[in-house]
XYZ file of C-alpha atoms in Angstrom:
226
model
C 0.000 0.000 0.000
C 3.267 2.204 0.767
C 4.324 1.752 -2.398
C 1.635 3.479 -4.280
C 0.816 5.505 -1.704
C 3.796 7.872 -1.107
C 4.926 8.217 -5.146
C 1.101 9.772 -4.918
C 1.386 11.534 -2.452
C 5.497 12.599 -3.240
C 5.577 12.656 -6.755
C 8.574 14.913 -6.795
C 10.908 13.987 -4.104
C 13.326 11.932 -5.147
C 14.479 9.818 -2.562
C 18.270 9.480 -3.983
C 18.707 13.363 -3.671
C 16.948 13.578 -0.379
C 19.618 11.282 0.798
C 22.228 13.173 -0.753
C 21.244 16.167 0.463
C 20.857 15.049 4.364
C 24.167 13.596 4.004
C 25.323 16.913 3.034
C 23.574 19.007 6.090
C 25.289 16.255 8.490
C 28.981 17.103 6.994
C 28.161 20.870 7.207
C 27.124 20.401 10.589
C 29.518 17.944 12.008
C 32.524 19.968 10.223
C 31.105 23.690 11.189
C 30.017 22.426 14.483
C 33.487 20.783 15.460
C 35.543 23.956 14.292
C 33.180 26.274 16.229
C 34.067 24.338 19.172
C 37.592 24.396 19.196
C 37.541 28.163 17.852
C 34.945 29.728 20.088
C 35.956 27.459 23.866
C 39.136 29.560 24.189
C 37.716 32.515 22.541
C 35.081 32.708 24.769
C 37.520 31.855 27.629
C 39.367 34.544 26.768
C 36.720 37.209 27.036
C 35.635 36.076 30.494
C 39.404 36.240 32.015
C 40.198 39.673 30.694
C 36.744 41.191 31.471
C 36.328 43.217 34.445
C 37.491 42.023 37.476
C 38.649 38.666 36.091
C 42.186 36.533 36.364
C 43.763 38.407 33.727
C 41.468 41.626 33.766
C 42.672 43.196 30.653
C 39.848 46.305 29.735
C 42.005 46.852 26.193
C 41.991 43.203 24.845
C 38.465 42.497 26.071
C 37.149 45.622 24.549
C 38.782 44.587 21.350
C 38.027 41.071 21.244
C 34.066 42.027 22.931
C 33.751 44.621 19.344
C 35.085 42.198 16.788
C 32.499 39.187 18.423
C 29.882 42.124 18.268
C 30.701 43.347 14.940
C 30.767 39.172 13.615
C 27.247 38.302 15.555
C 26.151 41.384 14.211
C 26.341 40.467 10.187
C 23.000 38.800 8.998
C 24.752 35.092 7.735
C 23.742 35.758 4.283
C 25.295 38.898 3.335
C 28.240 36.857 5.486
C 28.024 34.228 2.977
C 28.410 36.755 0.150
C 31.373 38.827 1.632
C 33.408 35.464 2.561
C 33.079 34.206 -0.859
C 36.989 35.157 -1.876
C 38.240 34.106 1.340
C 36.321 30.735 1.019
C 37.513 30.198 -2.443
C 41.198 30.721 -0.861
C 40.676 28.074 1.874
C 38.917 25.391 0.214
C 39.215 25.904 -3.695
C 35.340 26.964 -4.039
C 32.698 28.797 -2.875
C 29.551 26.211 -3.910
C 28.860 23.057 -2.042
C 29.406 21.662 1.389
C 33.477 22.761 1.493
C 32.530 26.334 0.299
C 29.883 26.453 3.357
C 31.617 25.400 6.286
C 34.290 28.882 6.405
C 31.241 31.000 6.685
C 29.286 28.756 9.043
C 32.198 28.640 11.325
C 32.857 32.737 11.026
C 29.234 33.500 11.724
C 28.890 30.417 14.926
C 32.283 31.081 16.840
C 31.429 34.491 17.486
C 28.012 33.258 19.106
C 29.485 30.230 21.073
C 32.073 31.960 22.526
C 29.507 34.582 23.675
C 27.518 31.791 25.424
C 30.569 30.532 27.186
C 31.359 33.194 28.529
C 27.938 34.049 29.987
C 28.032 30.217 31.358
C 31.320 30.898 32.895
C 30.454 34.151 34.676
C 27.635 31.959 36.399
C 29.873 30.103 38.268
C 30.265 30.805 41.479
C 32.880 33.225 42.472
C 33.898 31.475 45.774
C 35.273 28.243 43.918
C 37.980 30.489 42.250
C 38.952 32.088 45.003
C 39.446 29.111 47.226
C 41.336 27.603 44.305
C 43.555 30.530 43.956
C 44.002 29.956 47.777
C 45.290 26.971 47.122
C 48.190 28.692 45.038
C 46.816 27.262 41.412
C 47.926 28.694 38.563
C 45.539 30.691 35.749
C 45.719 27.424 33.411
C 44.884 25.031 36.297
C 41.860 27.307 37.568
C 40.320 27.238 34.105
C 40.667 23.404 33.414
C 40.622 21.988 37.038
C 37.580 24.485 38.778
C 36.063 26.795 35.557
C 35.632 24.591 32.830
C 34.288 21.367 35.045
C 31.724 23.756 37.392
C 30.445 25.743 33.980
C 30.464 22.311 31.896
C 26.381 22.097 32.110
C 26.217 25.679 30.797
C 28.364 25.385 28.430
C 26.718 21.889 27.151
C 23.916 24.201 26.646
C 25.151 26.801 24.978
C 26.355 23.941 22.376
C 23.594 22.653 22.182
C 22.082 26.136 20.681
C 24.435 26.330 18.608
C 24.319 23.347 16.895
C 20.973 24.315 16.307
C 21.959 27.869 14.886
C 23.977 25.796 12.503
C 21.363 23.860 11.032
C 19.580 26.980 10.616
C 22.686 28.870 8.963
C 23.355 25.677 6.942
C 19.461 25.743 5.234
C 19.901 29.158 4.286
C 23.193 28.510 2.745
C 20.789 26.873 -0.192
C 20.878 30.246 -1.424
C 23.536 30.358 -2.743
C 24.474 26.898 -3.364
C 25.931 25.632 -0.801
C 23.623 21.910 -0.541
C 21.936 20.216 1.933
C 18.497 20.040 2.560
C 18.366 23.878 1.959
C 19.654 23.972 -1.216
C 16.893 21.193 -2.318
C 14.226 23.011 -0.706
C 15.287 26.479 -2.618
C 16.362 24.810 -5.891
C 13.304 22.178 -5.922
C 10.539 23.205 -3.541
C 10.916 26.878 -4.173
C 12.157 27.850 -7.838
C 10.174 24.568 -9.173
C 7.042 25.095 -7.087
C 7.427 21.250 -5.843
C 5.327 21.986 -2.470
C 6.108 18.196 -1.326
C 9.916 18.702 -2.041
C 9.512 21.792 0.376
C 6.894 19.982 3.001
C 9.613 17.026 3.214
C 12.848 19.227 3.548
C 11.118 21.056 6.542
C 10.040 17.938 8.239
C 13.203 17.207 7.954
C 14.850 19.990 9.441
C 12.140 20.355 12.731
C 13.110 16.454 13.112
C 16.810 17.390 13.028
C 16.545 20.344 15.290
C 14.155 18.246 17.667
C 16.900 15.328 17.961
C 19.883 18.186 18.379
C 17.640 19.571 21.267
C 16.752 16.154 23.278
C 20.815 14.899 23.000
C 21.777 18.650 24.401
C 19.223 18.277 27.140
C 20.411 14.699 28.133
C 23.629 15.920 28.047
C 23.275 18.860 30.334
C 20.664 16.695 32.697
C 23.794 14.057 33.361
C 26.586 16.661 33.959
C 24.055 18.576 36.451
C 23.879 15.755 38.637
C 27.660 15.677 38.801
C-alpha cells in the first residue's frame, strides 16, 4: 500500500537526492560544528578572564576582542556568505557546495558560542575560584581543574544552541548553493514550485533540530547531577 501511496502523495521527491542532500547538512554540521568548538571554547575563555574584574582583567583586549564578536554576531549570515566568498575560495578551492559552506558557518557560529561561554562561565560561582587561587593554582589550572568542570552544564547548553543555529545557517546557505536540505528546498521546492519537495525538507529539518535539542538536554541533565 506504501508503495503506491507515497509516489502519490510525493511525486517529486526523489528519494536518492533527499539522501544526498541530508548527508550533506550532516557534513556541514559535524565539520562547522566541530571547528566552532575548538575556535569559540578559548575565545570565549578569553573574554571572560580579561573582562572586568577577572584573572587576567585586561579592559584593552576584552574591549577589542568584545567589538570584533559584536561586529561578527552582528552580520545577517547571508550577506556573510556573500562577503566570505573570496576568502572561502582561498581556503577550500570553491565557494559552492558543502566545502565552500563550512568557512562561513564557522565565522558566523564562533562568534556566538564563545559569547555563550562566557555568559556560562560568569555563572559560576565566584567562591570556587577564590578558594582555588588559595590553594596557590595557577591561571591554566583554575580554568581546566575548577572553571571549565563547574560551567560544563552551561556550556553543554550553549552547544547545544548552537548546533541548532547551525542547522539553521546551513538551510539558508541553499541560497547560494551551498547543498543540503536547503539547497533542495530552494532549488526544488521553491524555484520549481514542488510543495512536497519543500513539506519534506522542513520535516526534515524540525526532526533534526528536535533530535539536536533532546541529545543537548540529556547531556546537560547528566553533567548537572555531577
Amino acid at each position: 500500500m506504501l508503495d503506491t501511496l507515497i509516489p502519490t502523495l510525493l511525486p517529486n521527491v526523489d528519494w536518492i537526492d533527499l539522501w544526498q542532500a541530508c548527508q550533506d547538512t550532516f557534513s556541514m554540521l559535524g565539520w562547522s560544528l566541530l571547528f566552532t568548538l575548538v575556535l569559540g571554547l578559548p575565545l570565549g575563555v578569553l573574554l571572560f578572564l580579561t573582562g572586568r574584574r577577572q584573572l587576567l582583567a585586561q579592559p584593552l583586549v576584552y574591549g577589542v576582542l568584545s567589538f570584533v564578536v559584536n561586529v561578527l554576531r552582528s552580520v545577517p549570515f547571508v550577506i556573510l556568505l556573500i562577503v566570505m566568498i573570496p576568502l572561502t575560495t582561498l581556503i577550500t578551492g570553491t565557494s559552492f557546495g558543502v566545502a565552500g559552506v563550512v568557512p562561513p558557518l564557522v565565522v558566523g557560529a564562533t562568534p556566538f558560542f564563545a559569547r555563550l561561554v562566557e555568559t556560562a562561565l560568569r555563572e559560576v560561582d565566584r567562591g570556587i575560584i577564590e578558594a582555588t587561587q588559595a590553594m596557590g593554582a595557577t591561571t591554566r589550572q583554575i580554568v581546566l581543574g575548577a572553571l571549565l568542570p563547574e560551567a560544563l552544564p552551561g556550556i553543554l547548553a550553549a552547544a547545544t544552541v548552537t548546533a541548532i543555529t547551525l542547522v539553521s545557517y546551513s538551510a539558508m546557505s541553499g541560497l547560494v548553493g551551498g547543498g543540503g536540505l536547503g539547497d533542495l528546498a530552494v532549488r526544488n521546492g521553491y524555484q520549481r514550485f514542488q510543495t512536497d519537495v519543500m513539506v519534506v525538507t522542513v520535516i526534515l529539518l524540525l526532526v533534526l533540530v528536535q533530535a539536536l535539542q533532546m541529545a543537548g538536554d540529556r547531556l546537560v541533565t547528566h553533567f548537572s547531577r555531577k
